[in-house]
């Protein structure tokens, strides 16, 4: 980027197209084709080579070994867009964030306004796509709609910006206001396609934890991660962390939208899953708070290790903001479990890195498994305990890797 104010970013040959989201769920089907898609690894602008699930629009997955770090570098942070029409040019002299609707004083704010007129705040938080790890549902024999992500549609960063609460207070929220809707600059290919509109209750918007971020890990937001502004909702799936945030609308009434009421939804029951039967016309609710989860960063699958080596097994764990209490590890396929050593606590919404020193004594094949427990007693389930939903959302089963000792 030769000029931060003029980002002619995607115009140089990157073609963007539409993606499809299926709103109606169908019965789980047995997977019969075991051939797995292997994504190409390509370097996009501002990014190191990442797995390219799609370039229409950009879907870039981080490598597993990035989970050996508590903070994900910007150039290896995953990318997830929904709409094909992404601006290729943003001039910060002209860009404005509008605050409108049920407010006393509508606002039109530049990025400089956000930096100069509001107290800057920072929060370290995990950003995770609702469909992260979706492809692992297939290992249970059940099909899911959507992008077949591995574990790499997540990352953790230090976000800096202005509190959404402070912005709304400057605008003066009317007493009748009940919801806040947010929208960004990405647009659908055709008018009939719904906009990527997200909304929340007014109390959540005024909670003080949500921020409009303009920095990520001490730098301006990378273009592919939402430059120049992105909404940050700590503890929630990234689907509501609207990128290239351009509109904040305060509303007296709820406005139904495809992405809130159809696409990013799960069954509205205790397990948030399809229980049984062939009737899939059930009450839905949007996905929101993340579930407790841990992932192994090293060793990666099929690593070959010399007998007698001292192996530093490490990874990350997180939840919706209750905090990680412990992470347990098994090196014998789940027959026995041991405690790992939790590393620095970077905040309740951040990754908690864990480490386990392992000295394999015998040659052979090993299955390393890991599961996290948070401070309110939520435990990562085994794969056969995961409830199915057609969207493949919220997968958080015990992670495992196969390694060979020689």
Coordinates of C-alpha atoms in Angstrom, one line a residue:
X1 CA 0.0 0.0 0.0
X2 CA 1.7 3.2 -1.1
X3 CA -0.8 5.5 0.6
X4 CA -3.0 4.7 3.6
X5 CA -5.6 7.2 2.4
X6 CA -5.9 5.7 -1.0
X7 CA -6.2 2.0 -1.1
X8 CA -6.6 0.8 -4.6
X9 CA -6.4 -2.7 -3.3
X10 CA -8.4 -5.4 -5.1
X11 CA -8.5 -3.9 -8.6
X12 CA -5.3 -5.3 -9.9
X13 CA -6.7 -8.6 -11.2
X14 CA -8.5 -10.0 -8.2
X15 CA -11.9 -11.0 -9.4
X16 CA -14.7 -11.2 -6.8
X17 CA -17.9 -13.2 -7.3
X18 CA -20.9 -14.4 -5.3
X19 CA -21.1 -17.1 -2.7
X20 CA -24.3 -19.0 -1.9
X21 CA -25.8 -19.5 1.5
X22 CA -28.5 -22.1 1.9
X23 CA -31.3 -21.1 4.2
X24 CA -33.4 -24.2 4.4
X25 CA -31.9 -27.2 6.2
X26 CA -32.3 -30.7 5.0
X27 CA -31.9 -34.1 6.6
X28 CA -28.3 -35.2 7.6
X29 CA -26.8 -37.4 4.9
X30 CA -24.1 -40.0 5.0
X31 CA -20.9 -38.9 3.4
X32 CA -19.9 -41.3 0.6
X33 CA -17.2 -39.3 -1.2
X34 CA -14.1 -39.4 1.0
X35 CA -11.9 -37.4 -1.4
X36 CA -10.9 -34.2 0.5
X37 CA -10.5 -30.9 -1.2
X38 CA -6.9 -29.6 -0.8
X39 CA -7.0 -25.7 -1.0
X40 CA -4.1 -24.0 -2.9
X41 CA -1.8 -21.8 -0.8
X42 CA -1.5 -18.3 -2.2
X43 CA -0.3 -15.0 -0.9
X44 CA -2.9 -12.2 -1.2
X45 CA -1.9 -8.5 -0.7
X46 CA -0.8 -7.8 2.9
X47 CA -0.9 -11.6 3.6
X48 CA 1.6 -14.4 3.8
X49 CA 0.6 -17.5 1.8
X50 CA -2.7 -18.9 3.2
X51 CA -5.1 -21.6 2.2
X52 CA -7.4 -20.2 -0.4
X53 CA -10.9 -21.7 0.0
X54 CA -12.2 -19.2 -2.5
X55 CA -11.3 -16.0 -4.1
X56 CA -14.9 -15.1 -5.0
X57 CA -15.2 -13.6 -2.5
X58 CA -11.9 -14.0 -0.6
X59 CA -11.9 -16.9 1.9
X60 CA -8.4 -17.4 3.3
X61 CA -7.7 -20.0 6.1
X62 CA -4.8 -19.7 8.6
X63 CA -2.5 -22.7 9.0
X64 CA -2.8 -24.9 12.0
X65 CA 0.7 -24.1 13.3
X66 CA -0.3 -20.5 13.8
X67 CA -2.1 -21.7 17.0
X68 CA 1.3 -22.0 18.7
X69 CA 1.0 -18.2 19.2
X70 CA -1.3 -16.3 21.6
X71 CA -1.7 -13.4 19.2
X72 CA -2.2 -14.1 15.5
X73 CA -0.1 -11.9 13.2
X74 CA -2.1 -9.7 10.8
X75 CA -0.5 -11.2 7.7
X76 CA -1.6 -14.7 8.8
X77 CA -5.0 -13.8 10.0
X78 CA -7.9 -15.6 8.3
X79 CA -10.2 -13.8 5.9
X80 CA -14.0 -14.3 5.4
X81 CA -16.2 -12.1 3.1
X82 CA -19.8 -12.8 2.1
X83 CA -20.5 -10.5 -0.8
X84 CA -18.8 -10.2 -4.1
X85 CA -18.8 -6.4 -4.4
X86 CA -16.0 -5.2 -2.2
X87 CA -14.7 -1.7 -2.7
X88 CA -11.3 -1.6 -4.4
X89 CA -10.6 2.0 -3.4
X90 CA -11.2 3.7 -0.1
X91 CA -10.2 7.4 0.5
X92 CA -10.1 8.2 4.2
X93 CA -10.7 11.9 3.3
X94 CA -14.1 11.0 2.0
X95 CA -15.0 7.9 4.0
X96 CA -17.7 8.4 6.7
X97 CA -19.4 6.3 9.3
X98 CA -23.0 7.3 9.6
X99 CA -25.1 7.0 12.7
X100 CA -28.8 7.4 12.0
X101 CA -32.3 6.3 12.9
X102 CA -33.8 6.8 16.3
X103 CA -31.2 9.3 17.5
X104 CA -31.4 12.9 18.5
X105 CA -28.4 14.0 16.4
X106 CA -27.4 11.9 13.4
X107 CA -23.6 11.7 12.9
X108 CA -21.2 11.5 10.0
X109 CA -17.8 10.5 11.4
X110 CA -14.4 10.2 9.7
X111 CA -11.8 7.8 11.0
X112 CA -9.9 10.8 12.3
X113 CA -13.1 11.8 14.3
X114 CA -13.1 8.4 15.9
X115 CA -9.5 8.8 16.9
X116 CA -9.7 12.3 18.2
X117 CA -13.2 12.7 19.7
X118 CA -13.5 9.4 21.6
X119 CA -11.4 7.7 24.2
X120 CA -9.3 5.0 22.6
X121 CA -9.7 1.5 24.1
X122 CA -8.1 -1.8 23.5
X123 CA -9.3 -5.3 23.9
X124 CA -7.7 -8.7 23.1
X125 CA -10.3 -11.0 21.6
X126 CA -10.7 -14.1 19.5
X127 CA -12.4 -13.6 16.1
X128 CA -13.9 -16.9 15.0
X129 CA -16.2 -17.7 12.0
X130 CA -19.4 -19.4 13.0
X131 CA -18.5 -22.1 10.5
X132 CA -15.0 -22.7 11.7
X133 CA -14.0 -26.4 11.8
X134 CA -17.2 -27.2 9.9
X135 CA -15.5 -29.9 7.8
X136 CA -15.0 -32.1 10.9
X137 CA -18.8 -32.7 11.0
X138 CA -18.2 -35.0 8.0
X139 CA -16.1 -37.3 10.2
X140 CA -19.3 -38.1 12.1
X141 CA -21.0 -39.1 8.8
X142 CA -23.2 -36.1 8.6
X143 CA -23.2 -33.5 5.8
X144 CA -23.4 -29.7 6.4
X145 CA -24.0 -26.7 4.2
X146 CA -21.4 -24.0 3.8
X147 CA -17.7 -23.5 3.4
X148 CA -15.8 -26.5 4.6
X149 CA -13.4 -24.8 6.9
X150 CA -10.7 -26.6 8.9
X151 CA -9.7 -25.0 12.2
X152 CA -8.1 -22.0 10.6
X153 CA -11.1 -19.6 10.4
X154 CA -10.2 -18.1 13.7
X155 CA -7.5 -15.8 15.2
X156 CA -6.8 -13.6 18.2
X157 CA -5.8 -9.9 18.0
X158 CA -5.5 -6.8 20.0
X159 CA -8.2 -4.5 18.7
X160 CA -8.2 -0.7 19.3
X161 CA -10.9 1.7 18.6
X162 CA -13.8 3.7 20.1
X163 CA -16.6 2.3 22.2
X164 CA -19.8 1.8 20.4
X165 CA -21.5 3.0 23.5
X166 CA -19.7 6.4 23.3
X167 CA -20.6 6.8 19.7
X168 CA -24.3 6.2 20.4
X169 CA -24.3 8.5 23.4
X170 CA -22.9 11.3 21.2
X171 CA -25.7 10.7 18.8
X172 CA -28.3 10.6 21.6
X173 CA -30.3 7.4 21.6
X174 CA -34.0 8.0 21.9
X175 CA -36.0 6.4 24.7
X176 CA -38.0 4.4 22.1
X177 CA -34.9 2.7 20.7
X178 CA -34.8 -1.1 21.1
X179 CA -32.2 -2.4 18.5
X180 CA -29.1 -1.3 16.7
X181 CA -28.3 -2.5 13.1
X182 CA -24.9 -2.4 11.4
X183 CA -23.9 -2.6 7.8
X184 CA -20.7 -2.4 5.8
X185 CA -19.5 -1.5 2.4
X186 CA -19.6 -5.0 0.9
X187 CA -22.6 -5.4 -1.5
X188 CA -24.4 -8.3 -3.2
X189 CA -24.0 -8.9 -6.9
X190 CA -27.7 -8.4 -7.6
X191 CA -30.4 -6.3 -6.0
X192 CA -32.4 -9.4 -5.0
X193 CA -29.7 -10.6 -2.7
X194 CA -30.1 -9.4 0.8
X195 CA -27.5 -7.1 2.3
X196 CA -25.2 -8.4 5.1
X197 CA -27.2 -6.6 7.8
X198 CA -26.7 -7.5 11.4
X199 CA -28.5 -6.3 14.5
X200 CA -28.4 -6.5 18.3
X201 CA -30.5 -5.3 21.2
X202 CA -29.9 -1.8 22.4
X203 CA -28.6 -3.0 25.8
X204 CA -25.9 -5.0 24.2
X205 CA -24.8 -2.1 22.0
X206 CA -24.6 0.2 25.1
X207 CA -22.8 -2.4 27.2
X208 CA -19.4 -0.7 26.8
X209 CA -17.5 -3.8 25.6
X210 CA -18.3 -3.4 21.9
X211 CA -15.9 -1.2 19.9
X212 CA -15.6 0.2 16.5
X213 CA -12.0 -0.8 15.7
X214 CA -9.6 1.1 13.5
X215 CA -6.4 -0.8 14.6
X216 CA -5.5 -4.5 14.8
X217 CA -2.3 -5.5 16.6
X218 CA -1.0 -1.9 16.6
X219 CA -1.5 -1.3 12.9
X220 CA -4.3 0.0 10.7
X221 CA -6.8 -2.8 10.0
X222 CA -5.6 -4.9 7.0
X223 CA -7.8 -4.3 4.0
X224 CA -9.0 -7.9 3.8
X225 CA -9.8 -7.8 7.5
X226 CA -12.2 -4.8 7.2
X227 CA -10.2 -1.6 6.6
X228 CA -10.9 1.1 7.7
X229 CA -13.4 0.2 10.5
X230 CA -14.7 -3.0 11.9
X231 CA -17.2 -3.7 14.7
X232 CA -15.7 -5.9 17.5
X233 CA -18.1 -8.0 19.6
X234 CA -15.9 -9.9 22.1
X235 CA -17.0 -13.4 22.9
X236 CA -19.3 -13.6 19.9
X237 CA -18.8 -15.4 16.6
X238 CA -17.3 -13.1 13.9
X239 CA -20.5 -13.2 11.7
X240 CA -21.7 -10.0 13.4
X241 CA -18.2 -8.3 13.4
X242 CA -19.2 -6.3 10.4
X243 CA -16.2 -5.3 8.2
X244 CA -15.8 -2.0 6.4
X245 CA -18.4 -0.7 8.8
X246 CA -20.2 2.3 7.3
X247 CA -23.7 2.5 8.8
X248 CA -25.0 2.3 12.3
X249 CA -28.8 2.4 12.5
X250 CA -30.7 2.8 15.8
X251 CA -34.2 1.2 15.5
X252 CA -37.4 1.2 17.5
X253 CA -38.5 -2.2 16.0
X254 CA -36.6 -5.3 14.9
X255 CA -35.9 -5.6 11.2
X256 CA -35.9 -9.1 9.9
X257 CA -32.9 -10.0 7.8
X258 CA -31.7 -13.1 6.0
X259 CA -28.4 -13.4 7.8
X260 CA -29.9 -13.0 11.3
X261 CA -33.1 -15.0 10.8
X262 CA -32.2 -17.7 8.3
X263 CA -28.5 -18.1 7.3
X264 CA -26.6 -17.8 10.6
X265 CA -29.0 -19.7 12.8
X266 CA -29.3 -22.9 14.8
X267 CA -32.3 -24.7 16.3
X268 CA -33.7 -22.8 19.3
X269 CA -33.4 -25.6 21.8
X270 CA -31.1 -26.6 24.6
X271 CA -28.6 -28.4 22.4
X272 CA -28.9 -26.0 19.5
X273 CA -29.1 -29.0 17.2
X274 CA -31.5 -31.1 15.2
X275 CA -32.7 -33.8 17.6
X276 CA -34.4 -36.3 15.3
X277 CA -37.0 -36.8 12.7
X278 CA -37.5 -35.4 9.2
X279 CA -39.3 -32.2 10.2
X280 CA -36.8 -29.3 9.8
X281 CA -39.2 -26.5 10.0
X282 CA -38.4 -25.4 13.6
X283 CA -37.8 -22.3 15.6
X284 CA -34.4 -20.8 14.9
X285 CA -32.1 -18.4 16.7
X286 CA -29.0 -16.5 15.5
X287 CA -25.6 -17.9 16.6
X288 CA -24.0 -15.6 19.1
X289 CA -21.7 -16.5 22.0
X290 CA -18.9 -18.9 21.2
X291 CA -18.4 -22.2 23.0
X292 CA -15.4 -23.5 24.9
X293 CA -12.7 -24.8 22.5
X294 CA -9.1 -25.7 22.2
X295 CA -6.9 -26.6 19.2
X296 CA -3.5 -28.2 18.9
X297 CA -0.9 -26.0 17.1
X298 CA 2.1 -28.3 17.4
X299 CA 2.6 -31.1 16.5
X300 CA 0.6 -30.9 13.3
X301 CA -1.0 -34.0 11.8
X302 CA 1.3 -36.7 10.6
X303 CA 4.4 -35.2 12.2
X304 CA 7.3 -37.7 12.5
X305 CA 9.1 -37.4 15.8
X306 CA 12.3 -39.2 16.9
X307 CA 12.0 -41.5 19.9
X308 CA 13.3 -39.9 23.1
X309 CA 12.7 -36.4 21.9
X310 CA 11.3 -33.8 24.3
X311 CA 8.3 -32.5 22.5
X312 CA 6.7 -29.2 23.3
X313 CA 3.0 -29.9 22.5
X314 CA 1.2 -26.5 22.5
X315 CA -2.0 -24.8 21.3
X316 CA -4.7 -22.4 22.3
X317 CA -8.0 -22.4 24.1
X318 CA -10.8 -19.9 24.5
X319 CA -14.5 -19.5 25.2
X320 CA -17.2 -16.8 25.1
X321 CA -15.5 -14.8 27.9
X322 CA -15.9 -16.8 31.0
X323 CA -12.2 -17.7 31.0
X324 CA -10.3 -21.0 30.6
X325 CA -9.8 -22.9 33.9
X326 CA -7.8 -25.8 32.5
X327 CA -6.7 -27.7 29.4
X328 CA -6.3 -31.5 29.5
X329 CA -4.2 -33.6 27.1
X330 CA -4.1 -37.2 26.2
X331 CA -1.3 -38.9 24.3
X332 CA -2.9 -42.3 24.1
X333 CA -6.1 -41.5 22.2
X334 CA -8.2 -40.5 25.2
X335 CA -7.4 -43.5 27.6
X336 CA -5.8 -41.2 30.1
X337 CA -5.6 -37.4 30.6
X338 CA -3.0 -35.0 32.1
X339 CA -3.1 -31.3 32.8
X340 CA -1.2 -28.8 30.6
X341 CA 0.5 -25.7 31.8
X342 CA -1.6 -22.5 31.0
X343 CA 0.4 -19.6 29.8
X344 CA -0.1 -15.8 30.2
X345 CA -3.7 -14.6 30.6
X346 CA -4.3 -11.9 28.0
X347 CA -7.9 -11.4 29.0
X348 CA -11.1 -13.3 29.2
X349 CA -11.8 -13.0 25.5
X350 CA -8.3 -13.9 24.3
X351 CA -6.6 -17.1 23.5
X352 CA -5.1 -18.9 26.5
X353 CA -2.0 -20.7 25.2
X354 CA -1.2 -24.0 26.9
X355 CA 2.0 -26.2 26.9
X356 CA 2.7 -29.8 27.6
X357 CA 6.2 -31.3 27.7
X358 CA 6.0 -34.9 26.2
X359 CA 8.7 -37.5 26.0
X360 CA 7.5 -40.4 24.0
X361 CA 9.3 -43.6 25.1
X362 CA 8.2 -46.1 22.5
X363 CA 8.0 -46.1 18.7
X364 CA 4.6 -46.3 17.0
X365 CA 1.5 -44.3 16.1
X366 CA 0.1 -41.9 18.7
X367 CA -3.1 -39.9 18.8
X368 CA -2.8 -36.6 20.8
X369 CA -6.1 -35.2 22.0
X370 CA -6.9 -32.0 23.9
X371 CA -9.9 -30.6 25.6
X372 CA -10.6 -27.3 27.5
X373 CA -12.7 -26.6 30.5
X374 CA -13.8 -23.1 31.3
X375 CA -14.5 -21.4 34.7
X376 CA -18.2 -22.2 34.7
X377 CA -17.6 -25.9 34.0
X378 CA -18.3 -26.1 30.3
X379 CA -16.2 -28.9 28.8
X380 CA -15.3 -29.6 25.2
X381 CA -17.4 -32.5 24.0
X382 CA -16.2 -35.6 22.2
X383 CA -17.0 -35.7 18.4
X384 CA -19.8 -38.2 19.0
X385 CA -21.4 -35.8 21.5
X386 CA -21.6 -32.9 19.1
X387 CA -25.2 -32.1 18.1
X388 CA -25.7 -31.7 14.4
X389 CA -27.1 -28.7 12.6
X390 CA -27.3 -28.3 8.8
X391 CA -25.2 -25.1 8.8
X392 CA -22.3 -26.8 10.5
X393 CA -22.0 -24.0 13.1
X394 CA -20.3 -23.9 16.5
X395 CA -18.2 -27.1 16.1
X396 CA -16.1 -27.4 19.2
X397 CA -15.3 -31.1 19.6
X398 CA -12.1 -32.4 21.2
X399 CA -9.2 -31.7 18.8
X400 CA -6.7 -34.5 17.9
X401 CA -3.7 -35.1 15.7
X402 CA -1.9 -38.3 14.7
X403 CA 1.8 -38.4 15.0
X404 CA 4.5 -41.1 14.4
X405 CA 7.4 -41.9 16.7
X406 CA 10.4 -43.5 15.0

